[in-house]
């Protein structure tokens, strides 16, 4: 569960930043559709944060663990679901920021690039390495 040392602060930082955005003077100027993208980004970031922090809270509440392998399996599923939510928030966040600054074409290209990088580095490469027996 050491992956949480990286994923959890990322989700916390993104969520904290997104909480402040609606209170900035420029937020009212963004387009209606971009507000929906913001809402999706915010919800995904919060869902990711909840899923990523859930195993720590659960571990504290059900100590001592009677079935450690089962708990690790459930925690791993929650962490993966949290990673999917966080990845989606990162993609939609990149789209929102760069669409606001450079327009929808650049925002969409950036979102596709971020999605591709996340897919490659978080899912495809690890699965490939596992299949090849390298890790």
mmCIF file of N, CA and C in Angstrom:
data_model
loop_
_atom_site.group_PDB
_atom_site.id
_atom_site.type_symbol
_atom_site.label_atom_id
_atom_site.label_comp_id
_atom_site.label_asym_id
_atom_site.label_seq_id
_atom_site.Cartn_x
_atom_site.Cartn_y
_atom_site.Cartn_z
ATOM 1 N N UNK A 1 0.809 -1.200 0.000
ATOM 2 C CA UNK A 1 0.000 0.000 0.000
ATOM 3 C C UNK A 1 0.852 1.264 0.000
ATOM 4 N N UNK A 2 2.132 1.104 -0.247
ATOM 5 C CA UNK A 2 3.041 2.238 -0.274
ATOM 6 C C UNK A 2 2.750 3.226 -1.397
ATOM 7 N N UNK A 3 2.014 2.783 -2.429
ATOM 8 C CA UNK A 3 1.674 3.675 -3.538
ATOM 9 C C UNK A 3 0.893 4.886 -3.057
ATOM 10 N N UNK A 4 0.216 4.717 -1.938
ATOM 11 C CA UNK A 4 -0.592 5.814 -1.409
ATOM 12 C C UNK A 4 0.255 7.022 -1.047
ATOM 13 N N UNK A 5 1.527 6.824 -0.781
ATOM 14 C CA UNK A 5 2.405 7.955 -0.450
ATOM 15 C C UNK A 5 2.532 8.929 -1.610
ATOM 16 N N UNK A 6 2.283 8.458 -2.819
ATOM 17 C CA UNK A 6 2.324 9.322 -3.996
ATOM 18 C C UNK A 6 0.915 9.747 -4.402
ATOM 19 N N UNK A 7 0.007 8.798 -4.474
ATOM 20 C CA UNK A 7 -1.336 9.086 -4.973
ATOM 21 C C UNK A 7 -2.147 9.977 -4.039
ATOM 22 N N UNK A 8 -2.076 9.717 -2.750
ATOM 23 C CA UNK A 8 -2.901 10.468 -1.805
ATOM 24 C C UNK A 8 -2.549 11.955 -1.767
ATOM 25 N N UNK A 9 -1.272 12.341 -1.661
ATOM 26 C CA UNK A 9 -0.977 13.782 -1.696
ATOM 27 C C UNK A 9 -1.385 14.446 -3.014
ATOM 28 N N UNK A 10 -1.284 13.710 -4.114
ATOM 29 C CA UNK A 10 -1.714 14.254 -5.402
ATOM 30 C C UNK A 10 -3.204 14.545 -5.377
ATOM 31 N N UNK A 11 -3.987 13.592 -4.891
ATOM 32 C CA UNK A 11 -5.435 13.793 -4.799
ATOM 33 C C UNK A 11 -5.776 14.913 -3.823
ATOM 34 N N UNK A 12 -5.063 14.988 -2.717
ATOM 35 C CA UNK A 12 -5.309 16.043 -1.735
ATOM 36 C C UNK A 12 -5.012 17.419 -2.320
ATOM 37 N N UNK A 13 -3.885 17.544 -2.983
ATOM 38 C CA UNK A 13 -3.495 18.826 -3.553
ATOM 39 C C UNK A 13 -4.463 19.264 -4.649
ATOM 40 N N UNK A 14 -4.818 18.340 -5.524
ATOM 41 C CA UNK A 14 -5.753 18.669 -6.594
ATOM 42 C C UNK A 14 -7.106 19.073 -6.021
ATOM 43 N N UNK A 15 -7.613 18.322 -5.060
ATOM 44 C CA UNK A 15 -8.904 18.652 -4.440
ATOM 45 C C UNK A 15 -8.857 20.006 -3.745
ATOM 46 N N UNK A 16 -7.792 20.263 -3.020
ATOM 47 C CA UNK A 16 -7.664 21.544 -2.314
ATOM 48 C C UNK A 16 -7.627 22.706 -3.300
ATOM 49 N N UNK A 17 -6.891 22.542 -4.378
ATOM 50 C CA UNK A 17 -6.843 23.597 -5.386
ATOM 51 C C UNK A 17 -8.225 23.816 -5.995
ATOM 52 N N UNK A 18 -8.904 22.732 -6.344
ATOM 53 C CA UNK A 18 -10.209 22.856 -6.990
ATOM 54 C C UNK A 18 -11.254 23.485 -6.073
ATOM 55 N N UNK A 19 -11.131 23.267 -4.767
ATOM 56 C CA UNK A 19 -12.070 23.878 -3.823
ATOM 57 C C UNK A 19 -11.982 25.404 -3.890
ATOM 58 N N UNK A 20 -10.800 25.934 -4.147
ATOM 59 C CA UNK A 20 -10.618 27.392 -4.152
ATOM 60 C C UNK A 20 -11.048 28.055 -5.455
ATOM 61 N N UNK A 21 -11.073 27.315 -6.547
ATOM 62 C CA UNK A 21 -11.300 27.905 -7.869
ATOM 63 C C UNK A 21 -12.614 28.684 -7.978
ATOM 64 N N UNK A 22 -13.760 28.158 -7.527
ATOM 65 C CA UNK A 22 -15.007 28.920 -7.696
ATOM 66 C C UNK A 22 -15.024 30.266 -6.969
ATOM 67 N N UNK A 23 -14.134 30.453 -6.022
ATOM 68 C CA UNK A 23 -14.114 31.691 -5.255
ATOM 69 C C UNK A 23 -13.172 32.736 -5.843
ATOM 70 N N UNK A 24 -12.569 32.426 -6.976
ATOM 71 C CA UNK A 24 -11.694 33.392 -7.631
ATOM 72 C C UNK A 24 -12.532 34.291 -8.538
ATOM 73 N N UNK A 25 -12.083 35.520 -8.765
ATOM 74 C CA UNK A 25 -12.872 36.458 -9.567
ATOM 75 C C UNK A 25 -13.139 35.980 -10.999
ATOM 76 N N UNK A 26 -12.222 35.266 -11.598
ATOM 77 C CA UNK A 26 -12.383 34.859 -12.988
ATOM 78 C C UNK A 26 -13.307 33.679 -13.217
ATOM 79 N N UNK A 27 -13.702 32.983 -12.160
ATOM 80 C CA UNK A 27 -14.507 31.772 -12.350
ATOM 81 C C UNK A 27 -15.842 32.079 -13.017
ATOM 82 N N UNK A 28 -16.453 33.184 -12.669
ATOM 83 C CA UNK A 28 -17.760 33.515 -13.247
ATOM 84 C C UNK A 28 -17.662 33.792 -14.741
ATOM 85 N N UNK A 29 -16.470 34.077 -15.238
ATOM 86 C CA UNK A 29 -16.293 34.394 -16.652
ATOM 87 C C UNK A 29 -16.139 33.158 -17.531
ATOM 88 N N UNK A 30 -15.899 31.987 -16.955
ATOM 89 C CA UNK A 30 -15.705 30.807 -17.809
ATOM 90 C C UNK A 30 -17.039 30.365 -18.389
ATOM 91 N N UNK A 31 -16.979 29.715 -19.529
ATOM 92 C CA UNK A 31 -18.178 29.289 -20.249
ATOM 93 C C UNK A 31 -18.966 28.257 -19.447
ATOM 94 N N UNK A 32 -20.246 28.173 -19.758
ATOM 95 C CA UNK A 32 -21.145 27.247 -19.068
ATOM 96 C C UNK A 32 -20.649 25.807 -19.178
ATOM 97 N N UNK A 33 -20.221 25.405 -20.367
ATOM 98 C CA UNK A 33 -19.740 24.024 -20.533
ATOM 99 C C UNK A 33 -18.474 23.774 -19.718
ATOM 100 N N UNK A 34 -17.631 24.791 -19.604
ATOM 101 C CA UNK A 34 -16.415 24.630 -18.806
ATOM 102 C C UNK A 34 -16.742 24.489 -17.323
ATOM 103 N N UNK A 35 -17.850 25.077 -16.887
ATOM 104 C CA UNK A 35 -18.278 24.890 -15.493
ATOM 105 C C UNK A 35 -18.677 23.437 -15.253
ATOM 106 N N UNK A 36 -19.272 22.803 -16.260
ATOM 107 C CA UNK A 36 -19.613 21.383 -16.130
ATOM 108 C C UNK A 36 -18.351 20.519 -16.106
ATOM 109 N N UNK A 37 -17.366 20.897 -16.919
ATOM 110 C CA UNK A 37 -16.082 20.181 -16.890
ATOM 111 C C UNK A 37 -15.437 20.361 -15.521
ATOM 112 N N UNK A 38 -15.509 21.577 -14.978
ATOM 113 C CA UNK A 38 -14.979 21.821 -13.637
ATOM 114 C C UNK A 38 -15.695 20.940 -12.617
ATOM 115 N N UNK A 39 -17.024 20.882 -12.696
ATOM 116 C CA UNK A 39 -17.790 20.054 -11.755
ATOM 117 C C UNK A 39 -17.347 18.597 -11.834
ATOM 118 N N UNK A 40 -17.214 18.081 -13.050
ATOM 119 C CA UNK A 40 -16.770 16.692 -13.221
ATOM 120 C C UNK A 40 -15.372 16.498 -12.642
ATOM 121 N N UNK A 41 -14.489 17.445 -12.896
ATOM 122 C CA UNK A 41 -13.122 17.362 -12.378
ATOM 123 C C UNK A 41 -13.121 17.357 -10.858
ATOM 124 N N UNK A 42 -13.893 18.251 -10.270
ATOM 125 C CA UNK A 42 -13.968 18.347 -8.814
ATOM 126 C C UNK A 42 -14.534 17.063 -8.203
ATOM 127 N N UNK A 43 -15.633 16.571 -8.758
ATOM 128 C CA UNK A 43 -16.248 15.339 -8.235
ATOM 129 C C UNK A 43 -15.278 14.171 -8.360
ATOM 130 N N UNK A 44 -14.618 14.038 -9.495
ATOM 131 C CA UNK A 44 -13.655 12.945 -9.682
ATOM 132 C C UNK A 44 -12.493 13.047 -8.705
ATOM 133 N N UNK A 45 -12.010 14.254 -8.464
ATOM 134 C CA UNK A 45 -10.905 14.435 -7.517
ATOM 135 C C UNK A 45 -11.326 14.058 -6.102
ATOM 136 N N UNK A 46 -12.531 14.462 -5.701
ATOM 137 C CA UNK A 46 -13.011 14.140 -4.352
ATOM 138 C C UNK A 46 -13.276 12.642 -4.222
ATOM 139 N N UNK A 47 -13.876 12.038 -5.239
ATOM 140 C CA UNK A 47 -14.101 10.587 -5.213
ATOM 141 C C UNK A 47 -12.763 9.859 -5.125
ATOM 142 N N UNK A 48 -11.788 10.305 -5.904
ATOM 143 C CA UNK A 48 -10.455 9.708 -5.828
ATOM 144 C C UNK A 48 -9.853 9.844 -4.448
ATOM 145 N N UNK A 49 -9.987 11.015 -3.849
ATOM 146 C CA UNK A 49 -9.459 11.249 -2.502
ATOM 147 C C UNK A 49 -10.121 10.332 -1.482
ATOM 148 N N UNK A 50 -11.430 10.194 -1.564
ATOM 149 C CA UNK A 50 -12.150 9.321 -0.623
ATOM 150 C C UNK A 50 -11.718 7.866 -0.800
ATOM 151 N N UNK A 51 -11.654 7.405 -2.046
ATOM 152 C CA UNK A 51 -11.266 6.012 -2.292
ATOM 153 C C UNK A 51 -9.821 5.734 -1.882
ATOM 154 N N UNK A 52 -8.937 6.683 -2.125
ATOM 155 C CA UNK A 52 -7.533 6.476 -1.773
ATOM 156 C C UNK A 52 -7.293 6.525 -0.268
ATOM 157 N N UNK A 53 -8.085 7.295 0.448
ATOM 158 C CA UNK A 53 -7.900 7.388 1.902
ATOM 159 C C UNK A 53 -8.692 6.326 2.659
ATOM 160 N N UNK A 54 -9.659 5.694 2.006
ATOM 161 C CA UNK A 54 -10.519 4.713 2.678
ATOM 162 C C UNK A 54 -9.747 3.571 3.343
ATOM 163 N N UNK A 55 -8.756 2.951 2.687
ATOM 164 C CA UNK A 55 -8.065 1.839 3.351
ATOM 165 C C UNK A 55 -7.412 2.222 4.679
ATOM 166 N N UNK A 56 -6.868 3.420 4.780
ATOM 167 C CA UNK A 56 -6.229 3.843 6.036
ATOM 168 C C UNK A 56 -7.262 3.978 7.148
ATOM 169 N N UNK A 57 -8.397 4.570 6.828
ATOM 170 C CA UNK A 57 -9.458 4.730 7.831
ATOM 171 C C UNK A 57 -10.017 3.364 8.222
ATOM 172 N N UNK A 58 -10.270 2.524 7.230
ATOM 173 C CA UNK A 58 -10.801 1.190 7.506
ATOM 174 C C UNK A 58 -9.834 0.380 8.357
ATOM 175 N N UNK A 59 -8.557 0.465 8.041
ATOM 176 C CA UNK A 59 -7.552 -0.275 8.803
ATOM 177 C C UNK A 59 -7.568 0.150 10.262
ATOM 178 N N UNK A 60 -7.694 1.440 10.488
ATOM 179 C CA UNK A 60 -7.717 1.961 11.857
ATOM 180 C C UNK A 60 -8.966 1.480 12.599
ATOM 181 N N UNK A 61 -10.096 1.405 11.914
ATOM 182 C CA UNK A 61 -11.360 1.056 12.574
ATOM 183 C C UNK A 61 -11.519 -0.436 12.846
ATOM 184 N N UNK A 62 -10.883 -1.283 12.054
ATOM 185 C CA UNK A 62 -11.107 -2.726 12.227
ATOM 186 C C UNK A 62 -9.891 -3.451 12.792
ATOM 187 N N UNK A 63 -9.006 -2.716 13.449
ATOM 188 C CA UNK A 63 -7.849 -3.357 14.083
ATOM 189 C C UNK A 63 -8.289 -4.168 15.276
ATOM 190 N N UNK A 64 -7.728 -5.311 15.522
ATOM 191 C CA UNK A 64 -6.725 -5.994 14.711
ATOM 192 C C UNK A 64 -7.374 -6.656 13.493
ATOM 193 N N UNK A 65 -6.621 -6.740 12.420
ATOM 194 C CA UNK A 65 -7.116 -7.380 11.205
ATOM 195 C C UNK A 65 -7.171 -8.886 11.416
ATOM 196 N N UNK A 66 -8.329 -9.450 11.166
ATOM 197 C CA UNK A 66 -8.480 -10.899 11.311
ATOM 198 C C UNK A 66 -8.150 -11.632 10.011
ATOM 199 N N UNK A 67 -8.374 -10.957 8.883
ATOM 200 C CA UNK A 67 -8.109 -11.572 7.585
ATOM 201 C C UNK A 67 -7.297 -10.589 6.735
ATOM 202 N N UNK A 68 -6.013 -10.527 6.987
ATOM 203 C CA UNK A 68 -5.127 -9.560 6.319
ATOM 204 C C UNK A 68 -5.132 -9.708 4.790
ATOM 205 N N UNK A 69 -5.054 -10.921 4.222
ATOM 206 C CA UNK A 69 -5.071 -11.033 2.754
ATOM 207 C C UNK A 69 -6.356 -10.468 2.136
ATOM 208 N N UNK A 70 -7.487 -10.723 2.784
ATOM 209 C CA UNK A 70 -8.755 -10.190 2.258
ATOM 210 C C UNK A 70 -8.772 -8.670 2.341
ATOM 211 N N UNK A 71 -8.291 -8.130 3.458
ATOM 212 C CA UNK A 71 -8.249 -6.674 3.600
ATOM 213 C C UNK A 71 -7.358 -6.055 2.523
ATOM 214 N N UNK A 72 -6.198 -6.655 2.280
ATOM 215 C CA UNK A 72 -5.294 -6.124 1.252
ATOM 216 C C UNK A 72 -5.935 -6.181 -0.131
ATOM 217 N N UNK A 73 -6.686 -7.229 -0.394
ATOM 218 C CA UNK A 73 -7.374 -7.348 -1.671
ATOM 219 C C UNK A 73 -8.429 -6.249 -1.832
ATOM 220 N N UNK A 74 -9.225 -6.033 -0.793
ATOM 221 C CA UNK A 74 -10.244 -4.977 -0.840
ATOM 222 C C UNK A 74 -9.596 -3.599 -0.936
ATOM 223 N N UNK A 75 -8.537 -3.385 -0.182
ATOM 224 C CA UNK A 75 -7.834 -2.100 -0.220
ATOM 225 C C UNK A 75 -7.238 -1.857 -1.604
ATOM 226 N N UNK A 76 -6.694 -2.894 -2.219
ATOM 227 C CA UNK A 76 -6.121 -2.748 -3.559
ATOM 228 C C UNK A 76 -7.181 -2.335 -4.567
ATOM 229 N N UNK A 77 -8.368 -2.906 -4.465
ATOM 230 C CA UNK A 77 -9.462 -2.527 -5.371
ATOM 231 C C UNK A 77 -9.863 -1.072 -5.166
ATOM 232 N N UNK A 78 -9.930 -0.657 -3.911
ATOM 233 C CA UNK A 78 -10.276 0.739 -3.636
ATOM 234 C C UNK A 78 -9.196 1.680 -4.163
ATOM 235 N N UNK A 79 -7.940 1.305 -4.001
ATOM 236 C CA UNK A 79 -6.841 2.139 -4.488
ATOM 237 C C UNK A 79 -6.879 2.234 -6.014
ATOM 238 N N UNK A 80 -7.133 1.120 -6.686
ATOM 239 C CA UNK A 80 -7.229 1.163 -8.147
ATOM 240 C C UNK A 80 -8.403 2.023 -8.601
ATOM 241 N N UNK A 81 -9.545 1.901 -7.935
ATOM 242 C CA UNK A 81 -10.695 2.747 -8.273
ATOM 243 C C UNK A 81 -10.367 4.217 -8.017
ATOM 244 N N UNK A 82 -9.677 4.488 -6.926
ATOM 245 C CA UNK A 82 -9.249 5.854 -6.638
ATOM 246 C C UNK A 82 -8.276 6.375 -7.680
ATOM 247 N N UNK A 83 -7.384 5.512 -8.145
ATOM 248 C CA UNK A 83 -6.428 5.909 -9.184
ATOM 249 C C UNK A 83 -7.147 6.226 -10.490
ATOM 250 N N UNK A 84 -8.186 5.458 -10.817
ATOM 251 C CA UNK A 84 -8.976 5.738 -12.023
ATOM 252 C C UNK A 84 -9.667 7.094 -11.891
ATOM 253 N N UNK A 85 -10.267 7.350 -10.733
ATOM 254 C CA UNK A 85 -10.927 8.642 -10.514
ATOM 255 C C UNK A 85 -9.915 9.782 -10.570
ATOM 256 N N UNK A 86 -8.765 9.598 -9.944
ATOM 257 C CA UNK A 86 -7.726 10.631 -9.962
ATOM 258 C C UNK A 86 -7.210 10.855 -11.381
ATOM 259 N N UNK A 87 -6.982 9.784 -12.120
ATOM 260 C CA UNK A 87 -6.528 9.914 -13.506
ATOM 261 C C UNK A 87 -7.547 10.688 -14.334
ATOM 262 N N UNK A 88 -8.819 10.378 -14.148
ATOM 263 C CA UNK A 88 -9.876 11.086 -14.877
ATOM 264 C C UNK A 88 -9.908 12.560 -14.502
ATOM 265 N N UNK A 89 -9.698 12.856 -13.224
ATOM 266 C CA UNK A 89 -9.658 14.252 -12.775
ATOM 267 C C UNK A 89 -8.459 14.982 -13.376
ATOM 268 N N UNK A 90 -7.325 14.311 -13.473
ATOM 269 C CA UNK A 90 -6.144 14.935 -14.077
ATOM 270 C C UNK A 90 -6.375 15.233 -15.557
ATOM 271 N N UNK A 91 -7.019 14.306 -16.251
ATOM 272 C CA UNK A 91 -7.311 14.507 -17.675
ATOM 273 C C UNK A 91 -8.289 15.662 -17.864
ATOM 274 N N UNK A 92 -9.389 15.644 -17.125
ATOM 275 C CA UNK A 92 -10.379 16.716 -17.290
ATOM 276 C C UNK A 92 -9.838 18.047 -16.784
ATOM 277 N N UNK A 93 -8.999 18.015 -15.761
ATOM 278 C CA UNK A 93 -8.373 19.246 -15.280
ATOM 279 C C UNK A 93 -7.439 19.848 -16.317
ATOM 280 N N UNK A 94 -6.657 19.004 -16.983
ATOM 281 C CA UNK A 94 -5.773 19.493 -18.050
ATOM 282 C C UNK A 94 -6.596 20.097 -19.181
ATOM 283 N N UNK A 95 -7.689 19.436 -19.519
ATOM 284 C CA UNK A 95 -8.562 19.951 -20.575
ATOM 285 C C UNK A 95 -9.143 21.301 -20.185
ATOM 286 N N UNK A 96 -9.604 21.419 -18.967
ATOM 287 C CA UNK A 96 -10.220 22.663 -18.503
ATOM 288 C C UNK A 96 -9.224 23.821 -18.503
ATOM 289 N N UNK A 97 -8.064 23.602 -17.925
ATOM 290 C CA UNK A 97 -7.066 24.677 -17.824
ATOM 291 C C UNK A 97 -6.600 25.123 -19.207
ATOM 292 N N UNK A 98 -6.221 24.170 -20.041
ATOM 293 C CA UNK A 98 -5.664 24.551 -21.337
ATOM 294 C C UNK A 98 -6.726 25.033 -22.318
ATOM 295 N N UNK A 99 -7.971 24.576 -22.175
ATOM 296 C CA UNK A 99 -9.056 25.125 -22.995
ATOM 297 C C UNK A 99 -9.329 26.571 -22.633
ATOM 298 N N UNK A 100 -9.265 26.867 -21.355
ATOM 299 C CA UNK A 100 -9.494 28.240 -20.907
ATOM 300 C C UNK A 100 -8.401 29.172 -21.420
ATOM 301 N N UNK A 101 -7.174 28.690 -21.430
ATOM 302 C CA UNK A 101 -6.045 29.541 -21.827
ATOM 303 C C UNK A 101 -5.867 29.593 -23.345
ATOM 304 N N UNK A 102 -5.908 28.428 -24.007
ATOM 305 C CA UNK A 102 -5.546 28.359 -25.421
ATOM 306 C C UNK A 102 -6.685 27.966 -26.358
ATOM 307 N N UNK A 103 -7.841 27.631 -25.838
ATOM 308 C CA UNK A 103 -8.955 27.211 -26.680
ATOM 309 C C UNK A 103 -9.193 25.710 -26.600
ATOM 310 N N UNK A 104 -10.333 25.312 -27.162
ATOM 311 C CA UNK A 104 -10.774 23.921 -27.011
ATOM 312 C C UNK A 104 -9.903 22.910 -27.755
ATOM 313 N N UNK A 105 -9.343 23.305 -28.877
ATOM 314 C CA UNK A 105 -8.506 22.360 -29.629
ATOM 315 C C UNK A 105 -7.270 21.989 -28.818
ATOM 316 N N UNK A 106 -6.574 22.990 -28.300
ATOM 317 C CA UNK A 106 -5.377 22.726 -27.492
ATOM 318 C C UNK A 106 -5.760 21.980 -26.217
ATOM 319 N N UNK A 107 -6.864 22.383 -25.593
ATOM 320 C CA UNK A 107 -7.318 21.699 -24.380
ATOM 321 C C UNK A 107 -7.619 20.233 -24.624
ATOM 322 N N UNK A 108 -8.282 19.953 -25.727
ATOM 323 C CA UNK A 108 -8.610 18.561 -26.054
ATOM 324 C C UNK A 108 -7.362 17.753 -26.381
ATOM 325 N N UNK A 109 -6.425 18.365 -27.105
ATOM 326 C CA UNK A 109 -5.164 17.675 -27.403
ATOM 327 C C UNK A 109 -4.373 17.397 -26.126
ATOM 328 N N UNK A 110 -4.343 18.365 -25.232
ATOM 329 C CA UNK A 110 -3.633 18.176 -23.960
ATOM 330 C C UNK A 110 -4.286 17.074 -23.135
ATOM 331 N N UNK A 111 -5.604 17.062 -23.107
ATOM 332 C CA UNK A 111 -6.312 16.017 -22.362
ATOM 333 C C UNK A 111 -6.005 14.642 -22.951
ATOM 334 N N UNK A 112 -5.985 14.554 -24.267
ATOM 335 C CA UNK A 112 -5.658 13.279 -24.914
ATOM 336 C C UNK A 112 -4.225 12.859 -24.594
ATOM 337 N N UNK A 113 -3.311 13.812 -24.573
ATOM 338 C CA UNK A 113 -1.917 13.509 -24.243
ATOM 339 C C UNK A 113 -1.789 13.024 -22.799
ATOM 340 N N UNK A 114 -2.435 13.710 -21.877
ATOM 341 C CA UNK A 114 -2.396 13.297 -20.465
ATOM 342 C C UNK A 114 -3.021 11.911 -20.309
ATOM 343 N N UNK A 115 -4.159 11.693 -20.965
ATOM 344 C CA UNK A 115 -4.810 10.379 -20.891
ATOM 345 C C UNK A 115 -3.893 9.292 -21.445
ATOM 346 N N UNK A 116 -3.238 9.586 -22.555
ATOM 347 C CA UNK A 116 -2.314 8.615 -23.138
ATOM 348 C C UNK A 116 -1.136 8.306 -22.234
ATOM 349 N N UNK A 117 -0.564 9.338 -21.631
ATOM 350 C CA UNK A 117 0.558 9.127 -20.708
ATOM 351 C C UNK A 117 0.141 8.302 -19.496
ATOM 352 N N UNK A 118 -1.005 8.629 -18.934
ATOM 353 C CA UNK A 118 -1.490 7.876 -17.772
ATOM 354 C C UNK A 118 -1.743 6.427 -18.157
ATOM 355 N N UNK A 119 -2.396 6.220 -19.293
ATOM 356 C CA UNK A 119 -2.663 4.851 -19.732
ATOM 357 C C UNK A 119 -1.358 4.085 -19.930
ATOM 358 N N UNK A 120 -0.414 4.716 -20.605
ATOM 359 C CA UNK A 120 0.863 4.061 -20.883
ATOM 360 C C UNK A 120 1.633 3.744 -19.608
ATOM 361 N N UNK A 121 1.791 4.731 -18.744
ATOM 362 C CA UNK A 121 2.657 4.576 -17.573
ATOM 363 C C UNK A 121 1.978 3.911 -16.385
ATOM 364 N N UNK A 122 0.697 4.065 -16.228
ATOM 365 C CA UNK A 122 0.006 3.499 -15.063
ATOM 366 C C UNK A 122 -0.566 2.114 -15.341
ATOM 367 N N UNK A 123 -0.955 1.824 -16.602
ATOM 368 C CA UNK A 123 -1.614 0.554 -16.863
ATOM 369 C C UNK A 123 -0.883 -0.308 -17.886
ATOM 370 N N UNK A 124 -0.619 0.203 -19.068
ATOM 371 C CA UNK A 124 -0.072 -0.646 -20.122
ATOM 372 C C UNK A 124 1.311 -1.184 -19.780
ATOM 373 N N UNK A 125 2.261 -0.309 -19.416
ATOM 374 C CA UNK A 125 3.620 -0.777 -19.109
ATOM 375 C C UNK A 125 3.659 -1.781 -17.954
ATOM 376 N N UNK A 126 3.003 -1.507 -16.831
ATOM 377 C CA UNK A 126 3.041 -2.509 -15.756
ATOM 378 C C UNK A 126 2.467 -3.863 -16.178
ATOM 379 N N UNK A 127 1.381 -3.838 -16.945
ATOM 380 C CA UNK A 127 0.809 -5.114 -17.406
ATOM 381 C C UNK A 127 1.755 -5.813 -18.378
ATOM 382 N N UNK A 128 2.373 -5.054 -19.240
ATOM 383 C CA UNK A 128 3.334 -5.615 -20.195
ATOM 384 C C UNK A 128 4.518 -6.241 -19.465
ATOM 385 N N UNK A 129 5.049 -5.517 -18.479
ATOM 386 C CA UNK A 129 6.170 -6.042 -17.699
ATOM 387 C C UNK A 129 5.773 -7.307 -16.952
ATOM 388 N N UNK A 130 4.576 -7.315 -16.421
ATOM 389 C CA UNK A 130 4.112 -8.496 -15.684
ATOM 390 C C UNK A 130 3.984 -9.694 -16.625
ATOM 391 N N UNK A 131 3.402 -9.473 -17.805
ATOM 392 C CA UNK A 131 3.249 -10.557 -18.775
ATOM 393 C C UNK A 131 4.602 -11.086 -19.241
ATOM 394 N N UNK A 132 5.558 -10.192 -19.372
ATOM 395 C CA UNK A 132 6.890 -10.597 -19.835
ATOM 396 C C UNK A 132 7.721 -11.211 -18.716
ATOM 397 N N UNK A 133 7.199 -11.170 -17.496
ATOM 398 C CA UNK A 133 7.913 -11.729 -16.363
ATOM 399 C C UNK A 133 9.123 -10.918 -15.945
ATOM 400 N N UNK A 134 9.119 -9.626 -16.274
ATOM 401 C CA UNK A 134 10.272 -8.779 -15.961
ATOM 402 C C UNK A 134 10.207 -8.189 -14.564
ATOM 403 N N UNK A 135 9.039 -8.112 -13.987
ATOM 404 C CA UNK A 135 8.914 -7.560 -12.634
ATOM 405 C C UNK A 135 8.055 -8.466 -11.782
#
